[in-house]
Coordinates of C-alpha atoms in Angstrom, one line a residue:
M1 CA 12.7 -31.5 16.4
N2 CA 9.2 -30.2 16.5
V3 CA 8.2 -28.2 19.6
A4 CA 4.8 -28.6 21.1
R5 CA 3.4 -25.0 21.1
E6 CA 0.5 -23.6 22.9
R7 CA -2.5 -22.9 20.6
V8 CA -5.0 -20.0 20.9
Y9 CA -8.4 -20.7 19.2
I10 CA -10.5 -17.7 18.3
D11 CA -14.0 -17.6 16.9
A12 CA -15.7 -14.5 15.5
D13 CA -18.6 -13.4 13.4
I14 CA -16.4 -10.8 11.7
L15 CA -12.6 -11.4 11.7
I16 CA -10.5 -8.4 10.6
I17 CA -6.8 -8.9 9.7
G18 CA -5.1 -5.6 10.2
G19 CA -5.9 -2.9 12.8
G20 CA -5.1 0.1 10.6
T21 CA -7.1 2.8 9.0
A22 CA -9.7 0.6 7.3
G23 CA -9.8 -2.2 10.0
C24 CA -10.6 0.1 12.8
L25 CA -13.4 1.9 11.0
A26 CA -14.8 -1.4 9.7
A27 CA -15.1 -2.7 13.2
Y28 CA -16.8 0.5 14.3
E29 CA -19.3 0.5 11.5
A30 CA -20.1 -3.2 11.8
R31 CA -21.0 -2.6 15.4
Q32 CA -23.3 0.3 14.5
V33 CA -25.2 -1.6 12.0
G34 CA -24.8 -5.1 13.3
G35 CA -25.8 -4.6 17.0
D36 CA -24.3 -5.4 20.3
D37 CA -24.4 -9.2 19.9
L38 CA -22.0 -9.2 17.0
K39 CA -18.6 -10.7 17.8
I40 CA -15.9 -8.7 16.1
V41 CA -12.2 -9.6 16.4
I42 CA -9.2 -7.7 15.1
L43 CA -5.8 -9.3 14.7
E44 CA -2.9 -6.8 14.6
K45 CA 0.7 -7.7 14.2
A46 CA 1.9 -4.6 16.2
F47 CA 0.1 -2.6 18.8
I48 CA -3.2 -1.1 17.5
R49 CA -2.8 2.4 19.0
N50 CA 0.5 3.1 17.3
S51 CA 0.7 0.9 14.3
G52 CA 0.4 1.0 10.6
A53 CA 0.8 3.7 7.9
L54 CA -0.8 6.3 10.2
S55 CA 1.6 5.7 13.1
A56 CA 3.7 8.9 12.5
G57 CA 0.6 11.0 11.9
M58 CA -0.4 13.2 9.0
N59 CA -0.9 16.9 8.4
A60 CA -3.7 16.7 5.8
L61 CA -6.6 14.6 4.6
N62 CA -6.2 14.2 0.9
M63 CA -9.7 13.2 0.0
Y64 CA -12.4 15.7 0.9
L65 CA -15.0 17.5 -1.2
N66 CA -14.2 21.1 -0.8
Q67 CA -16.3 21.8 -3.9
G68 CA -18.1 20.0 -6.7
T69 CA -19.8 16.6 -6.6
P70 CA -18.7 13.0 -6.0
E71 CA -18.6 12.6 -9.7
D72 CA -16.2 15.5 -10.0
L73 CA -13.9 13.8 -7.5
V74 CA -14.0 10.6 -9.4
S75 CA -13.2 12.5 -12.6
Y76 CA -10.1 14.0 -10.9
I77 CA -8.9 10.6 -9.6
R78 CA -9.4 9.1 -13.1
Y79 CA -7.4 12.0 -14.6
D80 CA -4.7 11.6 -12.0
M81 CA -4.1 8.0 -13.2
C82 CA -3.6 9.2 -16.7
G83 CA -7.1 8.2 -17.8
A84 CA -6.4 4.5 -16.9
P85 CA -9.4 2.3 -15.9
V86 CA -10.4 2.8 -12.3
R87 CA -13.3 1.2 -10.3
E88 CA -15.6 4.2 -10.6
D89 CA -18.4 2.3 -8.7
I90 CA -16.2 1.9 -5.7
L91 CA -14.8 5.4 -5.8
L92 CA -18.3 7.0 -6.1
S93 CA -19.5 5.1 -3.1
V94 CA -16.6 6.4 -1.1
A95 CA -16.9 10.0 -2.4
E96 CA -20.5 10.1 -1.5
L97 CA -19.7 9.3 2.2
V98 CA -16.3 10.8 2.8
N99 CA -17.4 14.2 4.1
E100 CA -19.7 12.6 6.6
T101 CA -16.8 10.3 7.8
V102 CA -14.5 13.3 8.3
A103 CA -17.1 15.1 10.3
M104 CA -17.5 12.0 12.5
M105 CA -13.8 11.8 13.1
E106 CA -13.7 15.4 14.1
Q107 CA -16.3 14.6 16.7
E108 CA -14.1 11.8 17.9
G109 CA -11.3 14.3 18.6
L110 CA -9.4 14.9 15.4
P111 CA -8.2 18.5 15.2
I112 CA -9.1 20.0 11.8
K113 CA -7.9 23.4 11.0
K114 CA -10.5 26.0 10.3
K115 CA -10.9 29.3 8.3
P116 CA -12.2 32.4 10.1
D117 CA -15.7 31.6 8.9
G118 CA -15.5 28.2 10.6
S119 CA -15.2 26.1 7.5
Y120 CA -12.4 23.6 7.1
L121 CA -9.1 25.0 5.9
N122 CA -8.6 23.6 2.4
R123 CA -5.2 22.7 0.8
G124 CA -6.1 22.4 -2.8
K125 CA -9.4 21.2 -4.3
W126 CA -9.7 17.9 -2.6
N127 CA -7.6 18.3 0.7
I128 CA -8.0 19.8 4.1
E129 CA -5.4 20.5 6.7
I130 CA -5.3 18.8 10.1
N131 CA -3.2 18.5 13.2
G132 CA -2.7 14.8 12.9
S133 CA 0.1 13.7 15.3
L134 CA -2.5 11.6 17.2
L135 CA -4.3 10.3 14.1
K136 CA -3.7 6.6 14.8
P137 CA -4.7 6.6 18.5
I138 CA -7.9 8.4 17.5
T139 CA -8.6 5.9 14.7
A140 CA -7.8 2.9 17.0
N141 CA -10.1 4.2 19.7
M142 CA -13.0 3.9 17.2
A143 CA -12.5 0.1 17.3
I144 CA -11.7 -0.1 21.0
K145 CA -14.7 1.8 22.2
T146 CA -17.1 -0.5 20.2
R147 CA -15.7 -3.5 22.2
A148 CA -14.1 -5.2 19.3
R149 CA -11.7 -7.9 20.7
V150 CA -8.2 -6.8 19.7
Y151 CA -5.3 -9.3 19.7
N152 CA -2.2 -7.3 19.4
R153 CA 1.2 -8.6 18.2
V154 CA -0.3 -11.5 16.3
H155 CA 1.4 -11.9 12.9
V156 CA -1.2 -13.5 10.5
T157 CA 0.6 -15.7 7.9
D158 CA -2.1 -17.3 5.9
L159 CA -5.8 -17.5 5.3
I160 CA -7.7 -20.8 6.0
K161 CA -9.6 -22.1 3.0
V162 CA -12.3 -24.8 3.3
D163 CA -14.2 -25.9 0.2
D164 CA -13.5 -22.8 -1.8
Q165 CA -14.4 -20.5 1.0
V166 CA -12.2 -18.5 3.4
G167 CA -13.1 -19.6 7.0
G168 CA -10.3 -17.9 9.0
C169 CA -6.6 -17.5 9.3
V170 CA -3.5 -18.7 11.2
G171 CA -0.5 -16.9 12.6
F172 CA 1.9 -16.6 15.5
G173 CA 2.4 -14.4 18.5
V174 CA 5.5 -12.2 17.9
R175 CA 6.0 -12.0 21.7
D176 CA 4.5 -15.2 23.1
G177 CA 5.3 -17.7 20.3
K178 CA 1.8 -19.2 20.4
F179 CA 0.1 -20.6 17.4
Y180 CA -3.2 -18.7 16.7
V181 CA -6.1 -20.3 14.9
A182 CA -8.9 -17.8 14.2
R183 CA -12.2 -18.6 12.5
G184 CA -14.7 -16.0 11.2
K185 CA -18.0 -16.2 9.5
V186 CA -16.6 -13.5 7.3
V187 CA -13.0 -12.4 7.0
M188 CA -11.6 -9.1 6.0
V189 CA -8.0 -8.5 5.0
C190 CA -6.7 -4.9 5.4
A191 CA -3.1 -5.3 6.4
G192 CA -1.6 -2.6 4.2
G193 CA 0.4 -2.5 1.0
A194 CA 3.9 -3.5 0.3
A195 CA 7.2 -1.6 0.9
G196 CA 10.7 -3.0 0.6
I197 CA 10.2 -4.8 -2.7
W198 CA 12.9 -2.8 -4.4
R199 CA 16.3 -1.9 -3.1
P200 CA 16.1 1.3 -0.9
R201 CA 18.4 4.3 -1.4
G202 CA 19.6 4.0 2.2
Q203 CA 21.6 1.0 3.2
G204 CA 22.5 -0.6 6.6
D205 CA 20.8 1.0 9.5
A206 CA 19.1 3.5 7.1
H207 CA 17.4 0.8 4.9
H208 CA 14.0 1.6 6.5
R209 CA 14.3 5.3 5.7
I210 CA 11.9 5.1 2.8
W211 CA 8.6 6.8 2.0
Y212 CA 5.9 4.1 2.5
Y213 CA 5.5 2.4 5.9
P214 CA 8.3 -0.1 6.0
F215 CA 6.4 -2.7 8.1
N216 CA 3.7 -3.1 5.5
T217 CA 5.3 -6.0 3.7
G218 CA 2.7 -7.3 1.3
G219 CA 0.8 -9.7 3.5
S220 CA -2.6 -8.4 2.3
Y221 CA -1.7 -9.2 -1.3
A222 CA 0.2 -12.5 -0.6
M223 CA -2.6 -13.9 1.5
C224 CA -5.3 -13.0 -1.0
K225 CA -3.3 -14.4 -3.9
R226 CA -2.6 -17.7 -2.1
A227 CA -6.3 -18.0 -1.3
G228 CA -7.1 -17.8 -5.0
A229 CA -8.6 -14.3 -5.2
K230 CA -8.4 -12.4 -8.4
M231 CA -5.7 -9.7 -8.2
L232 CA -5.2 -6.5 -10.2
G233 CA -3.2 -3.4 -10.5
F234 CA 0.3 -4.7 -9.8
D235 CA 1.6 -2.9 -12.9
S236 CA 0.6 0.5 -11.4
R237 CA 3.2 0.7 -8.6
L238 CA 3.6 4.0 -6.9
V239 CA 6.8 6.0 -7.4
P240 CA 6.6 9.1 -5.2
V241 CA 8.8 12.2 -5.5
R242 CA 9.8 13.1 -2.0
T243 CA 12.3 15.2 -0.1
K244 CA 15.8 13.8 -0.5
D245 CA 17.3 11.7 2.2
T246 CA 14.2 11.9 4.6
Y247 CA 11.6 10.9 1.9
S248 CA 9.0 13.1 3.4
A249 CA 5.9 14.1 1.5
T250 CA 6.3 17.0 -1.0
G251 CA 2.5 17.8 -1.2
T252 CA 2.9 20.1 1.8
L253 CA 5.4 22.1 -0.2
A254 CA 3.6 22.0 -3.6
I255 CA 0.0 22.4 -2.6
G256 CA 0.3 23.9 0.8
M257 CA 3.1 26.3 0.1
G258 CA 2.8 26.9 -3.7
A259 CA 6.4 25.8 -4.2
P260 CA 7.2 24.7 -7.8
M261 CA 9.5 21.9 -8.9
V262 CA 12.7 23.4 -10.3
N263 CA 15.9 22.1 -11.8
A264 CA 19.5 23.1 -11.2
Q265 CA 19.1 25.9 -13.8
G266 CA 16.2 27.4 -11.8
E267 CA 13.6 26.4 -14.4
A268 CA 10.1 25.6 -13.0
F269 CA 10.1 22.9 -15.6
M270 CA 6.5 21.7 -15.3
Q271 CA 5.4 25.2 -16.2
E272 CA 8.2 26.4 -18.5
R273 CA 9.2 23.4 -20.7
E274 CA 6.9 22.7 -23.6
E275 CA 7.2 18.9 -23.3
Y276 CA 5.7 19.0 -19.8
I277 CA 3.2 21.7 -20.5
K278 CA 1.7 19.3 -23.1
M279 CA 1.3 16.7 -20.4
G280 CA -0.6 18.9 -18.1
G281 CA 2.0 21.3 -16.6
H282 CA 2.1 21.8 -12.9
T283 CA -1.3 20.1 -12.5
A284 CA -0.3 17.1 -14.6
P285 CA -1.2 13.6 -13.3
T286 CA 1.0 12.2 -10.5
P287 CA 2.9 9.7 -12.7
I288 CA 3.7 12.5 -15.2
R289 CA 5.3 14.6 -12.5
V290 CA 7.5 11.6 -11.6
L291 CA 8.3 11.2 -15.3
A292 CA 9.3 14.9 -15.6
Y293 CA 11.6 14.7 -12.6
C294 CA 13.3 11.6 -13.9
R295 CA 13.8 13.2 -17.4
E296 CA 15.4 16.3 -15.8
M297 CA 17.8 14.1 -13.9
E298 CA 18.6 11.9 -16.9
N299 CA 19.3 15.0 -19.0
H300 CA 21.7 16.3 -16.4
R301 CA 19.6 19.2 -15.4
G302 CA 19.6 18.1 -11.7
P303 CA 19.6 18.2 -8.9
C304 CA 16.0 19.2 -8.6
Y305 CA 14.2 21.0 -5.9
M306 CA 10.9 22.2 -4.5
D307 CA 11.6 25.9 -4.6
T308 CA 10.1 27.1 -1.3
T309 CA 11.7 30.5 -1.8
R310 CA 9.0 31.1 -4.4
G311 CA 6.2 29.9 -2.1
D312 CA 3.8 31.8 0.0
P313 CA 6.1 33.5 2.7
E314 CA 3.5 33.3 5.4
R315 CA 2.9 29.6 4.9
V316 CA 6.6 28.8 4.6
E317 CA 7.0 29.9 8.2
G318 CA 4.6 27.2 9.3
L319 CA 6.4 24.4 7.5
K320 CA 8.1 22.9 10.5
A321 CA 4.9 22.7 12.5
Q322 CA 3.2 21.0 9.6
Y323 CA 5.9 18.4 9.3
L324 CA 6.0 17.7 13.0
D325 CA 2.5 16.3 12.5
M326 CA 3.7 13.9 9.9
A327 CA 7.5 13.6 9.3
P328 CA 9.4 15.0 12.3
C329 CA 12.6 13.5 10.9
L330 CA 12.6 16.2 8.2
V331 CA 12.5 19.0 10.9
L332 CA 15.5 17.3 12.6
Y333 CA 17.3 17.0 9.2
W334 CA 16.8 20.7 8.5
G335 CA 18.0 21.6 12.0
C336 CA 21.2 19.5 11.9
N337 CA 22.0 20.7 8.4
D338 CA 21.2 24.3 9.0
I339 CA 18.5 24.4 6.2
N340 CA 16.0 27.2 6.1
P341 CA 13.3 26.5 3.5
A342 CA 12.5 30.3 3.4
R343 CA 16.0 31.0 2.1
E344 CA 16.9 27.9 0.0
P345 CA 14.9 25.3 -2.0
I346 CA 14.5 21.8 -0.7
E347 CA 16.1 19.1 -2.8
I348 CA 13.9 16.2 -3.9
D349 CA 14.3 12.7 -5.1
A350 CA 12.3 9.8 -6.5
A351 CA 11.7 7.1 -3.9
D352 CA 11.8 3.4 -4.5
P353 CA 8.5 2.1 -5.8
S354 CA 5.7 0.9 -3.4
I355 CA 2.8 -1.3 -4.1
V356 CA -0.4 0.3 -2.8
G357 CA -4.1 0.5 -3.5
A358 CA -5.4 3.5 -1.5
H359 CA -2.7 6.0 -2.6
A360 CA -2.0 6.9 -6.2
A361 CA -1.9 3.4 -7.5
C362 CA -4.3 0.5 -8.1
A363 CA -2.9 -2.7 -6.6
G364 CA -5.1 -5.1 -4.6
A365 CA -7.9 -7.7 -4.9
W366 CA -10.7 -7.6 -7.4
T367 CA -14.1 -7.2 -5.7
I368 CA -17.6 -8.0 -6.7
G369 CA -19.4 -4.8 -7.3
N370 CA -19.6 -2.5 -4.3
S371 CA -19.7 -5.5 -1.9
R372 CA -16.0 -5.3 -1.0
M373 CA -16.0 -9.1 -1.2
T374 CA -13.4 -10.8 -3.4
T375 CA -13.9 -13.6 -5.9
V376 CA -13.4 -16.0 -3.0
E377 CA -16.5 -16.5 -0.9
R378 CA -16.6 -14.8 2.6
L379 CA -13.3 -13.0 1.9
F380 CA -13.6 -9.2 2.0
V381 CA -10.9 -6.5 1.6
S382 CA -10.4 -2.8 2.2
G383 CA -7.7 -0.2 2.5
D384 CA -4.6 -0.9 0.4
A385 CA -5.8 -4.5 -0.1
L386 CA -8.7 -3.3 -2.3
G387 CA -7.7 -3.0 -5.9
G388 CA -8.7 -0.7 -8.8
A389 CA -9.7 2.3 -6.6
P390 CA -6.8 4.7 -6.1
S391 CA -6.4 8.0 -4.3
R392 CA -8.6 7.2 -1.3
F393 CA -5.8 8.1 1.1
I394 CA -6.7 8.4 4.9
S395 CA -10.3 9.7 4.8
G396 CA -11.3 7.6 1.8
T397 CA -9.9 4.5 3.6
W398 CA -11.8 5.3 6.7
T399 CA -14.9 5.5 4.5
C400 CA -14.0 2.4 2.6
G401 CA -13.6 0.5 6.0
R402 CA -17.1 1.7 7.0
L403 CA -18.6 0.5 3.8
A404 CA -16.9 -2.9 4.1
G405 CA -18.2 -3.1 7.7
R406 CA -21.8 -2.6 6.4
S407 CA -21.2 -5.1 3.6
M408 CA -20.0 -7.8 6.0
V409 CA -23.0 -7.3 8.3
G410 CA -25.3 -7.4 5.3
Y411 CA -23.7 -10.7 4.2
L412 CA -24.2 -12.2 7.6
K413 CA -27.8 -11.2 7.7
E414 CA -28.6 -12.4 4.2
R415 CA -26.5 -15.6 4.0
R416 CA -26.5 -16.6 7.7
P417 CA -23.2 -18.4 7.3
E418 CA -21.8 -20.7 10.0
L419 CA -18.3 -21.1 11.2
L420 CA -16.5 -23.6 9.0
G421 CA -15.1 -26.8 10.5
L422 CA -11.4 -27.2 10.4
D423 CA -9.6 -30.5 9.6
P424 CA -7.1 -31.1 12.4
A425 CA -4.5 -32.5 10.0
M426 CA -4.8 -29.3 7.9
V427 CA -4.3 -27.2 11.1
D428 CA -1.2 -29.2 12.0
A429 CA 0.2 -28.7 8.5
L430 CA -0.4 -25.0 8.7
E431 CA 1.4 -24.8 12.1
A432 CA 4.3 -26.7 10.7
G433 CA 4.6 -24.2 7.8
V434 CA 4.3 -21.2 10.0
F435 CA 7.2 -22.2 12.3
A436 CA 9.3 -24.0 9.7
P437 CA 12.1 -21.3 9.6
L438 CA 12.5 -21.7 13.4
E439 CA 12.7 -25.5 13.1
R440 CA 15.3 -25.3 10.3
F441 CA 17.4 -22.9 12.4
N442 CA 17.4 -25.4 15.3
R443 CA 18.8 -28.1 12.9
C444 CA 21.5 -25.8 11.5
S445 CA 25.3 -26.2 12.0
F446 CA 27.1 -22.9 12.4
Y447 CA 30.2 -21.0 11.4
T448 CA 32.5 -19.7 14.1
N449 CA 30.9 -16.2 13.8
G450 CA 27.5 -17.6 14.7
D451 CA 26.0 -17.5 11.1
P452 CA 24.2 -20.7 10.0
M453 CA 26.2 -22.7 7.5
D454 CA 23.2 -24.4 5.9
G455 CA 20.6 -21.6 6.1
V456 CA 19.8 -18.2 4.7
S457 CA 18.7 -15.4 7.0
P458 CA 15.7 -13.2 6.3
G459 CA 18.0 -10.2 5.7
Q460 CA 20.2 -12.1 3.2
M461 CA 17.1 -13.3 1.2
E462 CA 15.5 -9.8 1.3
A463 CA 18.7 -8.2 0.0
R464 CA 18.9 -10.7 -2.9
M465 CA 15.2 -10.1 -3.7
Q466 CA 15.6 -6.3 -3.6
N467 CA 18.7 -6.5 -5.9
I468 CA 16.8 -8.6 -8.5
M469 CA 13.8 -6.3 -8.5
E470 CA 16.0 -3.2 -8.6
E471 CA 18.1 -4.3 -11.5
Y472 CA 15.6 -6.2 -13.6
C473 CA 12.2 -4.9 -12.7
G474 CA 12.7 -1.1 -13.1
G475 CA 14.1 0.2 -9.8
R476 CA 15.1 3.7 -9.0
S477 CA 18.7 3.2 -10.2
R478 CA 17.2 2.2 -13.6
W479 CA 14.9 5.2 -13.7
F480 CA 12.0 2.8 -13.6
Y481 CA 12.6 1.5 -17.1
V482 CA 11.8 -2.2 -17.9
N483 CA 11.6 -4.4 -21.0
E484 CA 10.7 -8.0 -21.7
T485 CA 14.3 -9.3 -21.5
N486 CA 14.8 -7.8 -18.1
L487 CA 11.4 -9.0 -16.8
G488 CA 12.3 -12.5 -18.0
I489 CA 15.5 -12.4 -15.9
A490 CA 13.5 -11.1 -12.9
R491 CA 10.9 -13.9 -13.3
K492 CA 13.6 -16.6 -13.4
L493 CA 15.5 -15.2 -10.4
I494 CA 12.5 -14.4 -8.2
N495 CA 10.9 -17.8 -9.0
R496 CA 14.2 -19.5 -8.1
L497 CA 14.1 -17.8 -4.7
R498 CA 10.5 -18.7 -4.2
R499 CA 10.7 -22.3 -5.4
E500 CA 14.2 -23.4 -4.5
Q501 CA 15.6 -21.1 -1.9
L502 CA 12.8 -20.6 0.6
Q503 CA 13.5 -24.2 1.9
Y504 CA 16.8 -22.8 3.4
L505 CA 15.2 -19.7 5.1
V506 CA 15.9 -19.8 8.8
A507 CA 14.8 -17.8 11.8
A508 CA 16.8 -17.6 15.1
D509 CA 13.9 -16.3 17.2
L510 CA 10.4 -14.9 17.0
H511 CA 11.6 -11.5 15.6
D512 CA 13.5 -13.3 12.9
L513 CA 10.4 -15.4 12.2
Q514 CA 8.4 -12.2 11.6
L515 CA 11.1 -11.0 9.2
A516 CA 11.1 -14.4 7.5
W517 CA 7.3 -14.2 6.8
D518 CA 7.8 -10.6 5.6
V519 CA 10.2 -11.8 2.9
I520 CA 8.0 -14.8 2.0
N521 CA 5.1 -12.4 1.4
R522 CA 7.2 -9.9 -0.4
L523 CA 8.4 -12.6 -2.8
D524 CA 4.8 -13.5 -3.6
V525 CA 4.2 -9.8 -4.4
C526 CA 7.3 -9.8 -6.6
Q527 CA 5.7 -12.6 -8.7
L528 CA 2.5 -10.5 -9.1
V529 CA 4.5 -7.4 -10.0
V530 CA 6.7 -9.0 -12.6
E531 CA 3.9 -10.9 -14.3
H532 CA 1.5 -8.0 -14.4
I533 CA 4.0 -5.6 -15.8
D534 CA 5.0 -8.2 -18.4
Y535 CA 1.4 -8.9 -19.4
R536 CA 0.5 -5.2 -20.0
K537 CA 2.6 -4.6 -23.1
E538 CA 2.3 -0.8 -23.1
T539 CA 3.2 2.2 -21.0
R540 CA 0.0 3.3 -19.4
Y541 CA 1.5 4.8 -16.3
P542 CA 4.6 6.7 -17.5
G543 CA 6.9 7.5 -14.7
Y544 CA 5.7 4.6 -12.6
V545 CA 6.5 1.9 -15.2
N546 CA 8.4 2.9 -18.4
R547 CA 8.5 0.0 -20.9
T548 CA 11.2 0.7 -23.4
D549 CA 9.9 -2.1 -25.7
Y550 CA 6.3 -0.8 -25.6
P551 CA 6.6 3.0 -24.9
G552 CA 3.0 3.9 -26.1
V553 CA -0.5 3.3 -24.9
D554 CA -2.3 0.4 -26.6
E555 CA -6.1 0.5 -26.6
E556 CA -6.2 -3.3 -26.5
Y557 CA -5.2 -3.0 -22.8
D558 CA -7.9 -0.3 -22.0
C559 CA -9.4 -2.7 -19.4
F560 CA -8.7 -4.2 -16.0
I561 CA -6.0 -6.9 -16.0
T562 CA -6.7 -9.5 -13.3
S563 CA -4.9 -12.7 -12.4
E564 CA -5.5 -15.8 -10.5
W565 CA -2.7 -18.0 -9.0
D566 CA -2.7 -21.8 -9.5
P567 CA -1.0 -23.5 -6.5
N568 CA -0.4 -26.7 -8.5
T569 CA 1.7 -25.0 -11.2
D570 CA 2.7 -21.8 -9.3
T571 CA 1.6 -19.7 -12.3
L572 CA -0.8 -16.9 -12.9
S573 CA -3.7 -17.0 -15.3
F574 CA -4.7 -13.6 -16.7
F575 CA -8.1 -12.2 -17.5
R576 CA -9.4 -8.9 -18.9
E577 CA -12.3 -7.3 -17.1
P578 CA -14.3 -4.6 -18.9
Y579 CA -14.0 -1.0 -17.7
E580 CA -17.3 0.6 -16.9
Q581 CA -17.3 4.3 -17.2
I582 CA -19.9 5.8 -14.9
V583 CA -18.9 9.4 -14.9
P584 CA -19.2 10.8 -18.4
G585 CA -16.5 12.9 -20.1
D586 CA -13.0 12.7 -21.4
R587 CA -11.1 10.4 -19.0
K588 CA -7.9 12.5 -19.4
C589 CA -9.5 15.7 -18.3
Q590 CA -10.9 16.9 -15.0
T591 CA -14.4 18.3 -14.7
L592 CA -13.3 21.0 -12.3

């Protein structure tokens, strides 16, 4: 029986979905260039001051020009992606503004470490150290102080499309159960990337002990895909090497401490084994370092470590303080296991893959030039939702948010769009779809233990999805190897879940409903991942995706691969977008 639910209608000039790194700075910049009369709304599924990928803090900003030019930074990013095509136009626009953005955030209260001469304390060529435990509250305050209207704890499920334009979105209150209908003259999606696609190493209560933020569940990608936007980069998933068990970042150990990766024999293999020296040695691209770790383990030279005993002794002493700014669980782990990184190396592990666009991978929506607008009119993206422009990290994502804010205001001034009218029948249908898992649960019969007899819980469907992706789409237990046969099995099983099994997905309450939509979105991301990896018949990102049937690089695929989803056939059509190299030089070499 359908329940009459209270509706909340919201109208905005700029509607931002996701109150994270990009969303907050987009709201701030839009206010600066758009004026006081601009109505800016942010919908955030958690609480904006302590949500998103920054919620635990960070101890460094990994995009900053300590030297060189914006072109040099783009050259480095291109090199770090093994010379693969990247959106150099977008990356240049970010690199030109990132230092200004960092200085602005320092004025807002971000503590940045300094050298004796007053300059920022660098950690490598493109990084600076910070005390970032309050990184997210500082970022959120940028949006709050500009009087953006923030709706916390609203889980956005879908975009509203009217006559081939995006006019808003719908969702539900995770606490109040209301149905939210929001319209915007322009809409920006920046709700993070996707974790939890593959089976995590930890099980049970530890299944969220992974590297990437576990509550970013692919909503950005799924919503853009379902709205008809061109998508790209889902063959460039990120596989990070992290500290074992806690999955904390190892860059603090490698760049900050000078600790090399070593195998069980004590070899600093990136610097000592010829096969890895040819690939770039200890400064090899990120995917290559993952590949080297995996090969050492496959060849029974593991376990592997970050050898902090070889690091800078003075800096090793400050390790715990640095991790308290970012990954306090690691400090607790060291304490309870009596681990002293000055006396023993730190074991490392390859984490389960994540789908991201602002870290060292390229997933997201295709955008028109530097506009940050997708191929769907009025729909903008930033942060992890923006494809083809990797390695923006925090400071680059702040900057990308600012640039998106400027672009949206420019669009409003130039096009002068009006709010789109919504068909009441369409809104009713969207509401029914949003709450369908709750309605199905209410119609269920139950076993004596309380489980529904004729329904599937979000946890059960998520576990099935993760097992399929792990075993047939190159998970960690498969050392990230895939081939066409396995991808065909993954396609068949994932599509069966999406097309036949979702009708049985049930939710007992609003919390379960959020988990249900998380798995719905993840399954849409699975389709993108399987099809994009299968289409690119080469191994362009060794370590991230290792195709045993196409182990080499094929110049035929030296381009951007984009796809569009057809809702009538539930299939993806693929396109090849030409790569425009703006920064001259060998793409597999750095300029600095």
